[in-house]
């Protein structure tokens, strides 16, 4: 699979804040997926994107498929404590393999 | 609809042994993919099976193998275990219908090699 750059690597959230993370790739993808993983569990699919420019929401989550097909971002609005966890982006190219970013660890700011 | 299930959830093995992990996909899903997750390397793709055939393969040594049965259940085998094989092994299933390639993950099998 291709290498994905996901940023930031970690972030601290305060309840009520909007947060954003993004992924970029050196290759074109035809599918972007965003997952959240809690400790000891498998990743849970949050949002799937299939077309360049597509903007999709799932509750307080919004994700967009970049126009160049090489990037995607995920926004969380009005964050709540249960938003903590590790968020992964994943992209699928013409080889049909799913490549994952290294993850963004979201922690509550004390 | 039941989700992806993996057994066992936890496993401890000794170097040199072999191990078999099992995955049952979501009902109706014909594609099963396997991943290795470690703190240092993140999520690494192992292989994908569709209709009992390996459709895609990652960059892992031949000690890692898999198979899929006619009911879409899949098994993954690792032979001659090494300490570096300690990881969370995740299985994901997908319907692969139309343009949908959404993968749904199981809870994983935590393998510890001592």
mmCIF file of C-alpha atoms in Angstrom:
data_model
loop_
_atom_site.group_PDB
_atom_site.id
_atom_site.type_symbol
_atom_site.label_atom_id
_atom_site.label_comp_id
_atom_site.label_asym_id
_atom_site.label_seq_id
_atom_site.Cartn_x
_atom_site.Cartn_y
_atom_site.Cartn_z
ATOM 1 C CA UNK A 1 0.000 0.000 0.000
ATOM 2 C CA UNK A 2 0.881 3.657 -0.306
ATOM 3 C CA UNK A 3 2.257 5.819 2.481
ATOM 4 C CA UNK A 4 -0.194 8.215 4.085
ATOM 5 C CA UNK A 5 0.819 11.231 6.134
ATOM 6 C CA UNK A 6 -1.651 11.903 8.902
ATOM 7 C CA UNK A 7 -1.462 15.002 11.084
ATOM 8 C CA UNK A 8 -1.398 16.007 13.764
ATOM 9 C CA UNK A 9 0.096 12.969 15.469
ATOM 10 C CA UNK A 10 -1.725 13.909 18.685
ATOM 11 C CA UNK A 11 -3.994 16.596 19.989
ATOM 12 C CA UNK A 12 -5.623 17.707 23.184
ATOM 13 C CA UNK A 13 -9.263 18.679 23.160
ATOM 14 C CA UNK A 14 -11.366 20.691 25.535
ATOM 15 C CA UNK A 15 -15.028 19.871 25.696
ATOM 16 C CA UNK A 16 -16.937 21.995 23.216
ATOM 17 C CA UNK A 17 -13.982 22.642 20.914
ATOM 18 C CA UNK A 18 -13.943 21.927 17.190
ATOM 19 C CA UNK A 19 -10.963 19.842 16.097
ATOM 20 C CA UNK A 20 -9.566 18.923 12.735
ATOM 21 C CA UNK A 21 -7.132 16.371 11.360
ATOM 22 C CA UNK A 22 -6.011 15.519 7.851
ATOM 23 C CA UNK A 23 -4.294 12.978 5.670
ATOM 24 C CA UNK A 24 -2.244 13.417 2.541
ATOM 25 C CA UNK A 25 -0.927 10.919 0.054
ATOM 26 C CA UNK A 26 1.627 10.984 -2.729
ATOM 27 C CA UNK A 27 -0.765 8.901 -4.830
ATOM 28 C CA UNK A 28 -4.308 9.336 -6.009
ATOM 29 C CA UNK A 29 -6.984 7.473 -4.096
ATOM 30 C CA UNK A 30 -10.518 6.594 -5.168
ATOM 31 C CA UNK A 31 -11.788 5.929 -1.643
ATOM 32 C CA UNK A 32 -11.074 7.580 1.693
ATOM 33 C CA UNK A 33 -12.228 6.044 4.967
ATOM 34 C CA UNK A 34 -12.019 7.426 8.490
ATOM 35 C CA UNK A 35 -11.931 5.153 11.537
ATOM 36 C CA UNK A 36 -11.823 5.557 15.322
ATOM 37 C CA UNK A 37 -10.156 3.010 17.565
ATOM 38 C CA UNK A 38 -10.621 2.696 21.309
ATOM 39 C CA UNK A 39 -8.089 0.823 23.475
ATOM 40 C CA UNK A 40 -8.315 -2.940 23.106
ATOM 41 C CA UNK A 41 -10.826 -2.755 20.266
ATOM 42 C CA UNK A 42 -10.782 -2.855 16.493
ATOM 43 C CA UNK A 43 -11.204 0.341 14.427
ATOM 44 C CA UNK A 44 -14.785 1.469 13.888
ATOM 45 C CA UNK A 45 -15.747 2.989 10.540
ATOM 46 C CA UNK A 46 -16.915 6.594 10.912
ATOM 47 C CA UNK A 47 -17.213 7.970 7.377
ATOM 48 C CA UNK A 48 -16.611 6.706 3.834
ATOM 49 C CA UNK A 49 -15.888 9.016 0.875
ATOM 50 C CA UNK A 50 -15.948 7.978 -2.768
ATOM 51 C CA UNK A 51 -15.826 11.100 -4.953
ATOM 52 C CA UNK A 52 -13.397 13.996 -5.205
ATOM 53 C CA UNK A 53 -14.879 17.026 -3.481
ATOM 54 C CA UNK A 54 -17.422 14.937 -1.568
ATOM 55 C CA UNK A 55 -18.338 16.318 1.855
ATOM 56 C CA UNK A 56 -20.063 13.860 4.204
ATOM 57 C CA UNK A 57 -21.312 14.200 7.768
ATOM 58 C CA UNK A 58 -22.040 11.674 10.467
ATOM 59 C CA UNK A 59 -23.450 13.493 13.483
ATOM 60 C CA UNK A 60 -20.774 15.878 14.748
ATOM 61 C CA UNK A 61 -18.228 14.445 12.329
ATOM 62 C CA UNK A 62 -17.603 15.894 8.868
ATOM 63 C CA UNK A 63 -15.095 14.601 6.349
ATOM 64 C CA UNK A 64 -14.122 15.725 2.874
ATOM 65 C CA UNK A 65 -12.478 13.991 -0.069
ATOM 66 C CA UNK A 66 -9.924 16.440 -1.466
ATOM 67 C CA UNK A 67 -10.280 17.739 -5.023
ATOM 68 C CA UNK A 68 -6.826 16.455 -5.974
ATOM 69 C CA UNK A 69 -7.813 12.977 -4.647
ATOM 70 C CA UNK A 70 -4.604 13.020 -2.610
ATOM 71 C CA UNK A 71 -5.969 14.304 0.668
ATOM 72 C CA UNK A 72 -8.860 14.177 3.096
ATOM 73 C CA UNK A 73 -9.756 15.865 6.355
ATOM 74 C CA UNK A 74 -11.951 15.026 9.324
ATOM 75 C CA UNK A 75 -13.593 17.625 11.557
ATOM 76 C CA UNK A 76 -15.157 16.963 14.938
ATOM 77 C CA UNK A 77 -17.436 19.727 16.113
ATOM 78 C CA UNK A 78 -18.340 20.505 19.731
ATOM 79 C CA UNK A 79 -16.113 17.718 21.054
ATOM 80 C CA UNK A 80 -17.203 15.658 24.049
ATOM 81 C CA UNK A 81 -15.125 13.419 26.363
ATOM 82 C CA UNK A 82 -16.047 10.222 24.514
ATOM 83 C CA UNK A 83 -14.354 11.599 21.388
ATOM 84 C CA UNK A 84 -10.992 10.571 22.867
ATOM 85 C CA UNK A 85 -9.302 7.745 21.013
ATOM 86 C CA UNK A 86 -7.140 7.188 17.972
ATOM 87 C CA UNK A 87 -8.452 8.319 14.590
ATOM 88 C CA UNK A 88 -7.138 6.722 11.425
ATOM 89 C CA UNK A 89 -7.505 7.712 7.825
ATOM 90 C CA UNK A 90 -7.327 5.022 5.162
ATOM 91 C CA UNK A 91 -7.119 5.338 1.415
ATOM 92 C CA UNK A 92 -7.677 2.900 -1.408
ATOM 93 C CA UNK A 93 -6.064 3.293 -4.801
ATOM 94 C CA UNK A 94 -6.309 1.357 -8.027
ATOM 95 C CA UNK A 95 -4.506 -1.604 -6.465
ATOM 96 C CA UNK A 96 -7.525 -2.025 -4.142
ATOM 97 C CA UNK A 97 -5.237 -2.211 -1.116
ATOM 98 C CA UNK A 98 -6.211 -0.115 1.874
ATOM 99 C CA UNK A 99 -3.340 2.003 3.272
ATOM 100 C CA UNK A 100 -3.599 3.547 6.726
ATOM 101 C CA UNK A 101 -2.245 6.710 8.266
ATOM 102 C CA UNK A 102 -0.290 6.457 11.520
ATOM 103 C CA UNK A 103 -3.237 7.814 13.485
ATOM 104 C CA UNK A 104 -4.127 10.938 15.455
ATOM 105 C CA UNK A 105 -4.389 10.393 19.207
ATOM 106 C CA UNK A 106 -7.057 12.614 20.726
ATOM 107 C CA UNK A 107 -6.832 13.225 24.472
ATOM 108 C CA UNK A 108 -8.876 15.398 26.802
ATOM 109 C CA UNK A 109 -7.031 18.456 28.040
ATOM 110 C CA UNK A 110 -6.886 18.432 31.840
ATOM 111 C CA UNK B 1 -26.625 -7.997 11.937
ATOM 112 C CA UNK B 2 -23.714 -9.475 13.880
ATOM 113 C CA UNK B 3 -20.330 -7.853 13.391
ATOM 114 C CA UNK B 4 -16.975 -9.364 12.544
ATOM 115 C CA UNK B 5 -15.852 -11.875 15.135
ATOM 116 C CA UNK B 6 -12.323 -13.058 15.823
ATOM 117 C CA UNK B 7 -11.092 -15.910 17.951
ATOM 118 C CA UNK B 8 -9.251 -16.166 20.172
ATOM 119 C CA UNK B 9 -9.071 -12.656 21.599
ATOM 120 C CA UNK B 10 -5.784 -13.263 23.375
ATOM 121 C CA UNK B 11 -2.986 -15.721 22.749
ATOM 122 C CA UNK B 12 0.458 -16.326 24.207
ATOM 123 C CA UNK B 13 2.918 -18.423 22.226
ATOM 124 C CA UNK B 14 6.593 -19.257 22.366
ATOM 125 C CA UNK B 15 9.176 -18.450 19.714
ATOM 126 C CA UNK B 16 9.284 -21.120 17.030
ATOM 127 C CA UNK B 17 5.700 -22.244 17.511
ATOM 128 C CA UNK B 18 2.941 -21.678 15.012
ATOM 129 C CA UNK B 19 -0.460 -20.092 15.497
ATOM 130 C CA UNK B 20 -3.802 -20.042 13.707
ATOM 131 C CA UNK B 21 -6.250 -17.168 14.085
ATOM 132 C CA UNK B 22 -9.858 -17.257 12.972
ATOM 133 C CA UNK B 23 -12.209 -14.624 11.573
ATOM 134 C CA UNK B 24 -15.926 -14.773 10.808
ATOM 135 C CA UNK B 25 -17.063 -11.898 8.565
ATOM 136 C CA UNK B 26 -20.347 -10.034 8.634
ATOM 137 C CA UNK B 27 -23.063 -12.173 7.085
ATOM 138 C CA UNK B 28 -23.129 -11.658 3.319
ATOM 139 C CA UNK B 29 -19.622 -10.210 3.142
ATOM 140 C CA UNK B 30 -17.344 -12.153 0.832
ATOM 141 C CA UNK B 31 -14.095 -10.240 1.268
ATOM 142 C CA UNK B 32 -11.878 -10.689 4.309
ATOM 143 C CA UNK B 33 -8.675 -8.736 4.896
ATOM 144 C CA UNK B 34 -6.058 -9.216 7.594
ATOM 145 C CA UNK B 35 -3.893 -6.558 9.202
ATOM 146 C CA UNK B 36 -1.101 -6.480 11.745
ATOM 147 C CA UNK B 37 -1.106 -3.557 14.166
ATOM 148 C CA UNK B 38 1.933 -2.637 16.259
ATOM 149 C CA UNK B 39 2.848 0.602 18.043
ATOM 150 C CA UNK B 40 5.895 1.081 15.845
ATOM 151 C CA UNK B 41 4.531 0.157 12.411
ATOM 152 C CA UNK B 42 0.852 1.004 12.753
ATOM 153 C CA UNK B 43 -1.679 -0.902 10.668
ATOM 154 C CA UNK B 44 0.002 -3.044 8.045
ATOM 155 C CA UNK B 45 -1.939 -4.946 5.393
ATOM 156 C CA UNK B 46 -1.269 -8.692 5.312
ATOM 157 C CA UNK B 47 -3.626 -10.113 2.681
ATOM 158 C CA UNK B 48 -7.158 -10.108 1.342
ATOM 159 C CA UNK B 49 -9.329 -13.050 0.405
ATOM 160 C CA UNK B 50 -12.387 -12.952 -1.819
ATOM 161 C CA UNK B 51 -14.434 -16.013 -2.726
ATOM 162 C CA UNK B 52 -11.759 -18.340 -1.331
ATOM 163 C CA UNK B 53 -8.988 -16.766 -3.438
ATOM 164 C CA UNK B 54 -6.188 -14.511 -2.262
ATOM 165 C CA UNK B 55 -6.815 -11.276 -4.128
ATOM 166 C CA UNK B 56 -4.148 -9.053 -2.626
ATOM 167 C CA UNK B 57 -1.033 -9.468 -0.562
ATOM 168 C CA UNK B 58 1.084 -7.151 1.543
ATOM 169 C CA UNK B 59 4.817 -7.248 2.156
ATOM 170 C CA UNK B 60 5.085 -9.935 4.790
ATOM 171 C CA UNK B 61 7.294 -13.053 4.740
ATOM 172 C CA UNK B 62 5.961 -16.423 3.679
ATOM 173 C CA UNK B 63 5.576 -17.445 7.340
ATOM 174 C CA UNK B 64 2.305 -15.526 7.200
ATOM 175 C CA UNK B 65 -0.398 -17.318 5.272
ATOM 176 C CA UNK B 66 -4.131 -17.451 5.149
ATOM 177 C CA UNK B 67 -7.107 -19.088 3.605
ATOM 178 C CA UNK B 68 -10.810 -18.561 3.182
ATOM 179 C CA UNK B 69 -13.548 -21.149 3.313
ATOM 180 C CA UNK B 70 -16.704 -21.441 1.226
ATOM 181 C CA UNK B 71 -18.734 -19.787 4.003
ATOM 182 C CA UNK B 72 -16.331 -16.774 3.817
ATOM 183 C CA UNK B 73 -14.789 -17.518 7.204
ATOM 184 C CA UNK B 74 -11.047 -17.005 7.120
ATOM 185 C CA UNK B 75 -8.027 -18.242 8.993
ATOM 186 C CA UNK B 76 -4.572 -16.778 9.258
ATOM 187 C CA UNK B 77 -1.524 -18.838 10.130
ATOM 188 C CA UNK B 78 1.890 -17.718 11.307
ATOM 189 C CA UNK B 79 4.608 -20.344 11.412
ATOM 190 C CA UNK B 80 7.939 -20.259 13.235
ATOM 191 C CA UNK B 81 6.896 -17.378 15.440
ATOM 192 C CA UNK B 82 9.370 -14.599 16.197
ATOM 193 C CA UNK B 83 9.296 -12.073 19.031
ATOM 194 C CA UNK B 84 8.533 -9.346 16.490
ATOM 195 C CA UNK B 85 5.286 -11.068 15.560
ATOM 196 C CA UNK B 86 3.760 -9.866 18.822
ATOM 197 C CA UNK B 87 0.933 -7.605 17.691
ATOM 198 C CA UNK B 88 -2.789 -7.071 17.444
ATOM 199 C CA UNK B 89 -4.056 -8.985 14.408
ATOM 200 C CA UNK B 90 -7.177 -7.477 12.920
ATOM 201 C CA UNK B 91 -9.566 -8.941 10.441
ATOM 202 C CA UNK B 92 -11.916 -6.800 8.372
ATOM 203 C CA UNK B 93 -14.779 -7.788 6.108
ATOM 204 C CA UNK B 94 -16.302 -6.002 3.158
ATOM 205 C CA UNK B 95 -19.226 -6.653 0.836
ATOM 206 C CA UNK B 96 -17.337 -5.376 -2.229
ATOM 207 C CA UNK B 97 -20.683 -4.634 -3.870
ATOM 208 C CA UNK B 98 -20.625 -1.945 -6.513
ATOM 209 C CA UNK B 99 -18.235 0.816 -5.489
ATOM 210 C CA UNK B 100 -18.476 0.029 -1.778
ATOM 211 C CA UNK B 101 -15.146 -0.942 -0.283
ATOM 212 C CA UNK B 102 -16.010 -0.107 3.286
ATOM 213 C CA UNK B 103 -14.173 -2.444 5.620
ATOM 214 C CA UNK B 104 -15.561 -3.366 9.012
ATOM 215 C CA UNK B 105 -13.108 -4.559 11.617
ATOM 216 C CA UNK B 106 -13.337 -7.219 14.276
ATOM 217 C CA UNK B 107 -12.024 -6.704 17.828
ATOM 218 C CA UNK B 108 -8.680 -8.306 16.992
ATOM 219 C CA UNK B 109 -6.540 -11.088 18.407
ATOM 220 C CA UNK B 110 -3.761 -9.942 20.711
ATOM 221 C CA UNK B 111 -0.784 -12.260 20.090
ATOM 222 C CA UNK B 112 2.143 -12.220 22.469
ATOM 223 C CA UNK B 113 5.268 -14.191 21.545
ATOM 224 C CA UNK B 114 7.684 -14.953 24.373
#
